[in-house]
Amino acid sequence: MSTTEDTEHNTNSLAVFHHVTLFTPYRYVFGVSRNITFLRRVSKHTLTDVSPRMESCPEQTPLFTFGVIADIQYADIDDGFNFTRTRRRYYRSSLQLLKNAIDCWRESTVKPEFILQLGDIIDGFNKNHDTSHRALDTVLTELSSGPAEVHHVWGNHEFYNFSRSELLRSRLNSTLHSERSVNAAPADGEVYAYSFSPVPGFTFVILDGYDVSLLGREESSDRYRDSLSLIREHNDNDDLNCPVFKGLEERYTMFNGGFSKVQLDWLDSVLSSCDEKQDRVTVVCHLPVHPDSTTPICLAWNYDELLAVLRSHRCVVCFMAGHDHEGGYHRDEDTGTHHLTLEGVIETPPDSNAFATVSVYEDRMELRGYGRVRDRVFLFPWQPQEQHDECNDRFTD
C-alpha cells in the first residue's frame, strides 16, 4: 500500500468503517472455540482443505446441502490493511477465492440447493473510485456461474456503495429473484428480511441487521435521527466509527446496526409457526448476535433483544453470521443453538480459502470448511445427545 493509499485509508470515512477486530489482537487458545483461526498454506490453485479433518461417521446421504461464504469485499485495487494495520486485506484476489468456492460447489457430487452469501460482497473503496456497479457486476457474474441460486445478506459495505432504495431494486434483493417461494417481512419499513424452505421440515430466515442504522438512511429521516440518538447514548466520540472501549459497549459504532420492533415481531411470528410445524430453523444475518461468537466491536446493537426472541422458540438450531473476519463459534448453553461466525474471504491469503459446504441430516448439520474455515458438526438441540456423542467429541469444540 502506498503512502497516498495509506493516508486515504486512515482518513476516508468509508475506510474507517472497515470493521472486524480492528482493536483486538489475535488470540490462540487451544481447546476454546472462540476466535480460533486455523491457517495453513496450500497451493494457490488447489481446493485442498486445510482445516482439521472430520473423522468418518457412519456414511449417510444428506437431505440437502448448501454453500456459505462471507465478506468477499472485492475491489480491483492493491492489497491493503485494516485500520490498525494489523491484518492484511486481499481486495483483488478475493475474486479468485470466490471462484475456488464456485468450482468446488459445481464439482461436488451432491450439488448445493442454494448458496448463502453473508454480506459485504464488495468493498466500500469501490464507492471512492466510482466502481461500485462494475465491481458488483463482476462478483455477481461469477456467482451466477455457480450450480445454485444465491441468497444475499446485506452488510455494512452494501450500504457504503448503495442506498437502501437502490439495494431494494437491485440483484442483491433475493426476494425479487429467488426461484423459491419466500415469506417477506412487512414492507412498510423497507425491511430486507424473509424466510424460505428449501425442503419440507427446514426453514431459513434472512435478517436485516441494518434495519436500525445510520447506514443507508437519509439524514433527514426519522429513522436516521432515531438511530443517531441511540448510538449517541453509548458513544460520545466525534468519529462514530471509533468505539468506546467499555466491553460490550464497543458494539455501538456506525458500521453496526440493529433490528426494529417490526422486524423482531415478524421474526417471532415466523418462529412460532416453525415451532408448530416442528421445522428446524437456521437464522442468517451479517451481524453476529451472541457475545461469545465474536468480538464486542462486531455485535449487533440490540443483540440481546434478538437473542431473547431466538431463545423463546424451540425450533432454532443455528445462527450464521459474517462481519467478524476472524470468525468464531459458540453453542448457547441455554438452548443448544449453534452460533457460527464465518471467517471472511477478504482477509484470507491468496493461497488459502474461506468457504464451507453444509450437509443437512435429520438430526444434525455437518459443515465442511475449506482453508481457514474449520469443520464442525451442529447437533440439533432436541436430539438425544448420546446418539452422537462420539461424532460430536471428534468434530466440535
Short mmCIF file of C-alpha atoms in Angstrom, two decimals:
data_model
loop_
_atom_site.label_atom_id
_atom_site.label_comp_id
_atom_site.label_asym_id
_atom_site.label_seq_id
_atom_site.Cartn_x
_atom_site.Cartn_y
_atom_site.Cartn_z
CA MET A 1 0.00 0.00 0.00
CA SER A 2 1.44 3.37 -0.98
CA THR A 3 1.74 6.37 1.31
CA THR A 4 -1.12 8.03 -0.56
CA GLU A 5 -3.31 4.97 -0.13
CA ASP A 6 -2.25 4.80 3.49
CA THR A 7 -3.45 8.33 4.12
CA GLU A 8 -6.71 7.66 2.34
CA HIS A 9 -7.25 4.51 4.35
CA ASN A 10 -6.86 6.35 7.63
CA THR A 11 -8.84 9.46 6.78
CA ASN A 12 -11.61 8.40 4.47
CA SER A 13 -14.75 7.60 6.43
CA LEU A 14 -15.61 4.59 4.30
CA ALA A 15 -12.19 3.13 5.00
CA VAL A 16 -12.61 3.68 8.72
CA PHE A 17 -15.89 1.78 8.52
CA HIS A 18 -13.90 -1.36 7.78
CA HIS A 19 -14.59 -3.30 10.92
CA VAL A 20 -13.71 -6.71 12.31
CA THR A 21 -11.43 -7.00 15.30
CA LEU A 22 -9.77 -3.73 14.47
CA PHE A 23 -8.80 -3.04 18.04
CA THR A 24 -8.22 -6.52 19.41
CA PRO A 25 -5.14 -8.73 18.96
CA TYR A 26 -5.14 -12.32 17.81
CA ARG A 27 -5.95 -14.88 20.47
CA TYR A 28 -4.98 -18.51 20.06
CA VAL A 29 -6.19 -20.77 22.86
CA PHE A 30 -6.20 -24.48 22.19
CA GLY A 31 -9.48 -26.15 23.06
CA VAL A 32 -11.52 -22.95 23.19
CA SER A 33 -13.79 -22.39 20.22
CA ARG A 34 -14.00 -18.61 20.29
CA ASN A 35 -11.78 -16.70 17.87
CA ILE A 36 -9.51 -19.59 16.91
CA THR A 37 -8.12 -19.28 13.41
CA PHE A 38 -6.58 -22.25 11.61
CA LEU A 39 -4.15 -21.15 8.91
CA ARG A 40 -2.01 -23.47 6.80
CA ARG A 41 -0.60 -22.76 3.41
CA VAL A 42 -1.86 -24.53 0.30
CA SER A 43 -1.22 -24.18 -3.40
CA LYS A 44 -2.86 -21.11 -4.89
CA HIS A 45 -4.97 -23.16 -7.28
CA THR A 46 -5.85 -26.14 -5.13
CA LEU A 47 -9.04 -26.68 -3.16
CA THR A 48 -7.30 -28.90 -0.64
CA ASP A 49 -9.00 -28.49 2.71
CA VAL A 50 -6.50 -27.41 5.35
CA SER A 51 -8.85 -27.20 8.35
CA PRO A 52 -8.88 -30.00 10.95
CA ARG A 53 -10.41 -33.01 9.21
CA MET A 54 -13.55 -34.82 10.15
CA GLU A 55 -13.16 -38.44 11.00
CA SER A 56 -15.74 -40.69 9.41
CA CYS A 57 -19.15 -41.08 10.98
CA PRO A 58 -21.50 -43.71 9.52
CA GLU A 59 -22.00 -42.82 5.85
CA GLN A 60 -25.35 -41.20 5.16
CA THR A 61 -26.87 -39.31 2.28
CA PRO A 62 -27.75 -35.75 3.32
CA LEU A 63 -31.26 -34.43 2.87
CA PHE A 64 -29.69 -31.46 1.11
CA THR A 65 -26.54 -29.35 1.12
CA PHE A 66 -25.84 -25.64 0.79
CA GLY A 67 -22.80 -23.42 0.38
CA VAL A 68 -21.83 -20.49 2.56
CA ILE A 69 -19.33 -17.66 2.09
CA ALA A 70 -18.78 -14.32 3.85
CA ASP A 71 -17.15 -10.91 3.40
CA ILE A 72 -15.79 -11.21 -0.12
CA GLN A 73 -15.32 -7.42 -0.25
CA TYR A 74 -13.98 -7.44 -3.79
CA ALA A 75 -12.35 -4.32 -5.21
CA ASP A 76 -9.98 -4.00 -8.14
CA ILE A 77 -7.30 -2.32 -6.02
CA ASP A 78 -4.00 -3.34 -4.46
CA ASP A 79 -3.85 -5.15 -1.14
CA GLY A 80 -4.23 -3.03 2.00
CA PHE A 81 -4.73 -3.36 5.73
CA ASN A 82 -7.42 -2.85 8.30
CA PHE A 83 -7.46 0.49 10.11
CA THR A 84 -4.91 -0.50 12.76
CA ARG A 85 -2.71 -2.16 10.12
CA THR A 86 -2.74 -5.47 11.99
CA ARG A 87 -4.47 -7.58 9.32
CA ARG A 88 -3.83 -7.65 5.59
CA ARG A 89 -6.72 -7.37 3.13
CA TYR A 90 -6.59 -9.00 -0.29
CA TYR A 91 -9.09 -6.94 -2.28
CA ARG A 92 -8.32 -8.10 -5.81
CA SER A 93 -7.57 -11.77 -5.09
CA SER A 94 -10.84 -12.21 -3.18
CA LEU A 95 -12.44 -12.82 -6.57
CA GLN A 96 -10.19 -15.83 -7.17
CA LEU A 97 -11.16 -17.25 -3.78
CA LEU A 98 -14.81 -16.87 -4.74
CA LYS A 99 -14.06 -18.74 -7.98
CA ASN A 100 -12.45 -21.51 -5.94
CA ALA A 101 -15.65 -21.84 -3.92
CA ILE A 102 -17.85 -21.84 -7.03
CA ASP A 103 -15.67 -24.50 -8.66
CA CYS A 104 -15.88 -26.68 -5.57
CA TRP A 105 -19.67 -26.41 -5.34
CA ARG A 106 -20.07 -27.00 -9.08
CA GLU A 107 -17.91 -30.14 -8.99
CA SER A 108 -19.35 -31.61 -5.78
CA THR A 109 -21.12 -34.96 -6.01
CA VAL A 110 -24.16 -33.61 -4.20
CA LYS A 111 -24.93 -30.19 -5.69
CA PRO A 112 -25.95 -27.49 -3.18
CA GLU A 113 -29.59 -26.48 -3.09
CA PHE A 114 -28.55 -22.85 -2.62
CA ILE A 115 -25.68 -20.63 -1.53
CA LEU A 116 -25.70 -18.18 1.38
CA GLN A 117 -23.69 -15.02 0.73
CA LEU A 118 -23.39 -13.47 4.20
CA GLY A 119 -22.85 -9.85 3.21
CA ASP A 120 -20.11 -7.36 2.27
CA ILE A 121 -19.98 -8.69 -1.26
CA ILE A 122 -17.88 -5.73 -2.49
CA ASP A 123 -15.70 -3.29 -0.57
CA GLY A 124 -16.52 0.30 0.32
CA PHE A 125 -13.44 1.51 -1.53
CA ASN A 126 -15.38 0.95 -4.76
CA LYS A 127 -17.50 3.96 -3.90
CA ASN A 128 -14.37 6.13 -3.70
CA HIS A 129 -13.35 5.04 -7.19
CA ASP A 130 -16.84 5.20 -8.71
CA THR A 131 -16.67 1.47 -9.47
CA SER A 132 -19.48 0.14 -7.26
CA HIS A 133 -21.69 -1.12 -10.10
CA ARG A 134 -18.77 -2.54 -12.07
CA ALA A 135 -17.42 -4.41 -9.04
CA LEU A 136 -20.86 -5.77 -8.17
CA ASP A 137 -21.41 -6.96 -11.74
CA THR A 138 -18.05 -8.73 -11.64
CA VAL A 139 -18.87 -10.64 -8.48
CA LEU A 140 -22.47 -11.43 -9.42
CA THR A 141 -21.34 -12.73 -12.80
CA GLU A 142 -19.06 -15.17 -11.02
CA LEU A 143 -21.80 -16.22 -8.60
CA SER A 144 -24.25 -16.72 -11.45
CA SER A 145 -21.92 -19.35 -12.92
CA GLY A 146 -22.43 -21.49 -9.86
CA PRO A 147 -24.68 -24.54 -9.53
CA ALA A 148 -27.43 -22.95 -7.40
CA GLU A 149 -29.27 -19.75 -6.63
CA VAL A 150 -27.71 -17.33 -4.15
CA HIS A 151 -29.43 -15.81 -1.14
CA HIS A 152 -27.82 -12.45 -0.40
CA VAL A 153 -27.45 -10.89 3.05
CA TRP A 154 -26.79 -7.16 3.38
CA GLY A 155 -23.78 -5.92 5.35
CA ASN A 156 -22.30 -2.50 6.04
CA HIS A 157 -20.34 -2.46 2.78
CA GLU A 158 -23.54 -2.84 0.77
CA PHE A 159 -24.63 0.47 2.29
CA TYR A 160 -21.28 2.16 1.67
CA ASN A 161 -21.84 1.52 -2.03
CA PHE A 162 -25.61 1.86 -2.42
CA SER A 163 -28.62 3.46 -0.77
CA ARG A 164 -31.31 1.26 0.75
CA SER A 165 -33.71 2.13 -2.06
CA GLU A 166 -31.07 1.11 -4.62
CA LEU A 167 -30.47 -2.19 -2.86
CA LEU A 168 -34.17 -2.96 -2.71
CA ARG A 169 -34.32 -2.66 -6.52
CA SER A 170 -31.04 -4.48 -7.15
CA ARG A 171 -29.98 -8.06 -7.78
CA LEU A 172 -28.93 -8.19 -4.13
CA ASN A 173 -32.61 -8.28 -3.18
CA SER A 174 -33.10 -12.03 -3.26
CA THR A 175 -36.85 -11.76 -2.71
CA LEU A 176 -37.14 -10.40 -6.27
CA HIS A 177 -35.05 -13.09 -7.91
CA SER A 178 -35.45 -16.30 -5.91
CA GLU A 179 -36.98 -19.25 -7.69
CA ARG A 180 -38.47 -20.32 -4.36
CA SER A 181 -41.47 -19.02 -2.53
CA VAL A 182 -40.35 -16.56 0.14
CA ASN A 183 -42.13 -15.08 3.15
CA ALA A 184 -41.01 -11.45 3.25
CA ALA A 185 -41.10 -9.17 6.28
CA PRO A 186 -43.61 -6.27 6.35
CA ALA A 187 -42.78 -3.87 3.53
CA ASP A 188 -43.82 -0.66 5.29
CA GLY A 189 -40.41 -0.23 6.89
CA GLU A 190 -38.40 -1.37 3.84
CA VAL A 191 -37.06 -4.23 5.94
CA TYR A 192 -34.96 -6.68 3.93
CA ALA A 193 -35.87 -9.87 5.78
CA TYR A 194 -37.53 -13.04 4.56
CA SER A 195 -37.78 -16.78 5.09
CA PHE A 196 -37.78 -19.74 2.72
CA SER A 197 -38.00 -23.51 2.96
CA PRO A 198 -35.59 -25.48 0.74
CA VAL A 199 -37.19 -28.80 1.68
CA PRO A 200 -40.10 -29.69 3.96
CA GLY A 201 -39.18 -29.52 7.63
CA PHE A 202 -36.42 -26.90 7.25
CA THR A 203 -36.68 -23.12 7.22
CA PHE A 204 -34.04 -20.45 6.66
CA VAL A 205 -34.59 -16.87 7.84
CA ILE A 206 -32.59 -13.95 6.41
CA LEU A 207 -32.43 -10.90 8.73
CA ASP A 208 -31.74 -7.23 8.07
CA GLY A 209 -29.00 -6.23 10.53
CA TYR A 210 -29.14 -2.59 9.40
CA ASP A 211 -32.85 -2.04 9.76
CA VAL A 212 -31.92 0.29 12.64
CA SER A 213 -28.80 2.07 11.47
CA LEU A 214 -27.19 5.27 10.28
CA LEU A 215 -26.20 3.47 7.08
CA GLY A 216 -28.49 3.58 4.09
CA ARG A 217 -30.84 6.13 5.66
CA GLU A 218 -31.38 9.74 4.65
CA GLU A 219 -30.02 12.08 7.31
CA SER A 220 -33.31 13.96 7.30
CA SER A 221 -35.34 10.83 8.05
CA ASP A 222 -36.82 9.89 11.42
CA ARG A 223 -35.08 6.51 11.19
CA TYR A 224 -31.68 8.19 10.88
CA ARG A 225 -32.37 10.58 13.76
CA ASP A 226 -33.60 7.74 16.00
CA SER A 227 -30.52 5.67 15.22
CA LEU A 228 -28.23 8.63 15.87
CA SER A 229 -29.90 9.23 19.22
CA LEU A 230 -29.43 5.58 20.15
CA ILE A 231 -25.75 5.41 19.26
CA ARG A 232 -25.06 8.74 20.98
CA GLU A 233 -26.34 7.30 24.26
CA HIS A 234 -23.37 4.93 24.22
CA ASN A 235 -20.69 6.52 22.03
CA ASP A 236 -19.59 10.11 22.57
CA ASN A 237 -16.67 10.05 20.11
CA ASP A 238 -16.58 12.61 17.31
CA ASP A 239 -15.95 9.73 14.90
CA LEU A 240 -18.78 7.25 15.44
CA ASN A 241 -16.73 4.53 13.74
CA CYS A 242 -14.37 4.63 16.70
CA PRO A 243 -15.79 2.59 19.59
CA VAL A 244 -15.76 3.37 23.27
CA PHE A 245 -13.64 0.72 24.97
CA LYS A 246 -16.19 -0.43 27.54
CA GLY A 247 -16.72 -4.13 26.97
CA LEU A 248 -19.93 -4.82 25.09
CA GLU A 249 -20.47 -1.08 24.64
CA GLU A 250 -17.90 -1.30 21.83
CA ARG A 251 -20.68 -2.51 19.54
CA TYR A 252 -22.16 0.99 19.28
CA THR A 253 -20.29 2.07 16.18
CA MET A 254 -21.54 3.35 12.87
CA PHE A 255 -20.57 0.18 10.97
CA ASN A 256 -23.01 -1.88 13.06
CA GLY A 257 -26.79 -1.71 13.31
CA GLY A 258 -29.77 -3.44 14.81
CA PHE A 259 -33.31 -4.76 14.46
CA SER A 260 -36.53 -2.75 14.65
CA LYS A 261 -39.55 -3.90 16.63
CA VAL A 262 -41.33 -4.54 13.32
CA GLN A 263 -38.61 -6.99 12.30
CA LEU A 264 -38.40 -8.63 15.74
CA ASP A 265 -42.17 -9.14 15.82
CA TRP A 266 -42.09 -10.62 12.32
CA LEU A 267 -39.27 -12.99 13.30
CA ASP A 268 -41.20 -14.04 16.40
CA SER A 269 -44.24 -14.90 14.26
CA VAL A 270 -42.15 -16.90 11.77
CA LEU A 271 -40.51 -18.89 14.56
CA SER A 272 -43.87 -19.51 16.25
CA SER A 273 -45.14 -21.03 13.02
CA CYS A 274 -41.98 -23.14 12.76
CA ASP A 275 -42.45 -24.34 16.34
CA GLU A 276 -45.92 -25.57 15.42
CA LYS A 277 -44.67 -27.33 12.29
CA GLN A 278 -41.59 -28.66 14.14
CA ASP A 279 -39.35 -27.17 11.47
CA ARG A 280 -35.64 -26.85 12.05
CA VAL A 281 -34.64 -23.22 11.57
CA THR A 282 -31.35 -21.58 10.60
CA VAL A 283 -31.29 -17.80 11.06
CA VAL A 284 -28.84 -15.80 8.91
CA CYS A 285 -27.58 -12.23 9.32
CA HIS A 286 -24.45 -10.23 8.58
CA LEU A 287 -24.10 -9.24 12.24
CA PRO A 288 -23.40 -11.80 14.99
CA VAL A 289 -25.77 -11.69 17.96
CA HIS A 290 -24.09 -13.83 20.61
CA PRO A 291 -21.27 -12.13 22.55
CA ASP A 292 -19.29 -15.37 22.73
CA SER A 293 -19.34 -15.94 18.97
CA THR A 294 -17.49 -12.75 18.07
CA THR A 295 -15.69 -9.72 19.49
CA PRO A 296 -17.84 -6.93 21.02
CA ILE A 297 -16.99 -4.50 18.24
CA CYS A 298 -18.88 -6.68 15.73
CA LEU A 299 -22.09 -7.33 17.69
CA ALA A 300 -25.49 -6.05 16.61
CA TRP A 301 -26.63 -3.09 18.68
CA ASN A 302 -29.67 -4.81 20.22
CA TYR A 303 -28.28 -8.33 20.06
CA ASP A 304 -29.92 -9.06 23.43
CA GLU A 305 -33.42 -8.45 22.07
CA LEU A 306 -32.74 -10.70 19.10
CA LEU A 307 -31.34 -13.40 21.37
CA ALA A 308 -34.45 -13.18 23.56
CA VAL A 309 -36.62 -13.92 20.52
CA LEU A 310 -34.44 -16.87 19.47
CA ARG A 311 -34.42 -18.29 22.99
CA SER A 312 -38.20 -18.18 23.25
CA HIS A 313 -38.55 -20.76 20.48
CA ARG A 314 -37.60 -24.40 20.29
CA CYS A 315 -37.10 -24.56 16.53
CA VAL A 316 -33.85 -22.55 16.11
CA VAL A 317 -30.85 -24.81 15.58
CA CYS A 318 -28.26 -22.39 14.16
CA PHE A 319 -27.47 -18.70 13.71
CA MET A 320 -24.97 -17.85 10.94
CA ALA A 321 -23.19 -14.51 10.55
CA GLY A 322 -20.21 -12.82 8.94
CA HIS A 323 -18.79 -9.33 9.70
CA ASP A 324 -16.02 -10.53 12.03
CA HIS A 325 -13.36 -11.64 9.55
CA GLU A 326 -11.58 -13.72 12.17
CA GLY A 327 -14.64 -15.90 12.68
CA GLY A 328 -15.96 -17.51 15.83
CA TYR A 329 -18.29 -20.10 17.29
CA HIS A 330 -20.37 -20.62 20.43
CA ARG A 331 -23.08 -23.07 21.45
CA ASP A 332 -25.75 -21.42 23.57
CA GLU A 333 -25.88 -23.47 26.76
CA ASP A 334 -29.48 -22.49 27.48
CA THR A 335 -30.95 -23.55 24.14
CA GLY A 336 -28.32 -25.63 22.34
CA THR A 337 -28.42 -23.18 19.40
CA HIS A 338 -25.16 -23.00 17.47
CA HIS A 339 -23.82 -19.52 16.72
CA LEU A 340 -21.35 -19.55 13.84
CA THR A 341 -19.41 -16.51 12.62
CA LEU A 342 -17.78 -17.43 9.33
CA GLU A 343 -14.23 -16.32 8.51
CA GLY A 344 -14.05 -13.59 5.87
CA VAL A 345 -12.66 -14.03 2.37
CA ILE A 346 -11.18 -10.52 2.34
CA GLU A 347 -8.53 -11.35 4.96
CA THR A 348 -7.72 -14.78 3.57
CA PRO A 349 -4.32 -15.12 1.79
CA PRO A 350 -4.48 -15.95 -1.93
CA ASP A 351 -3.00 -19.41 -1.33
CA SER A 352 -5.79 -20.42 1.07
CA ASN A 353 -9.60 -20.45 1.03
CA ALA A 354 -12.57 -19.36 3.17
CA PHE A 355 -15.90 -21.02 2.43
CA ALA A 356 -17.90 -24.03 3.52
CA THR A 357 -20.38 -26.64 2.40
CA VAL A 358 -23.06 -27.68 4.89
CA SER A 359 -24.72 -31.09 4.68
CA VAL A 360 -28.07 -31.32 6.43
CA TYR A 361 -29.41 -34.50 8.03
CA GLU A 362 -32.43 -35.31 10.18
CA ASP A 363 -30.53 -34.77 13.42
CA ARG A 364 -27.58 -32.52 12.57
CA MET A 365 -25.76 -30.29 10.11
CA GLU A 366 -22.18 -31.07 9.14
CA LEU A 367 -20.10 -28.12 8.00
CA ARG A 368 -17.05 -28.90 5.91
CA GLY A 369 -14.73 -25.93 5.85
CA TYR A 370 -12.04 -25.06 3.34
CA GLY A 371 -8.85 -23.17 4.10
CA ARG A 372 -9.34 -21.00 7.18
CA VAL A 373 -12.79 -22.43 7.93
CA ARG A 374 -12.71 -25.47 10.19
CA ASP A 375 -15.07 -28.44 10.14
CA ARG A 376 -17.93 -28.53 12.63
CA VAL A 377 -20.97 -30.64 13.45
CA PHE A 378 -24.10 -28.90 14.70
CA LEU A 379 -26.31 -31.38 16.52
CA PHE A 380 -29.93 -30.30 16.64
CA PRO A 381 -30.74 -29.30 20.23
CA TRP A 382 -33.64 -31.69 20.84
CA GLN A 383 -31.89 -34.81 19.56
CA PRO A 384 -30.78 -37.39 22.15
CA GLN A 385 -27.21 -36.32 22.85
CA GLU A 386 -25.90 -39.81 23.49
CA GLN A 387 -26.66 -40.89 19.92
CA HIS A 388 -23.94 -38.65 18.56
CA ASP A 389 -21.54 -38.05 21.42
CA GLU A 390 -18.74 -39.83 19.64
CA CYS A 391 -19.01 -37.71 16.50
CA ASN A 392 -19.62 -34.56 18.49
CA ASP A 393 -16.49 -35.10 20.59
CA ARG A 394 -14.40 -35.51 17.45
CA PHE A 395 -15.73 -32.60 15.45
CA THR A 396 -16.77 -29.81 17.81
CA ASP A 397 -15.09 -27.71 20.45
#
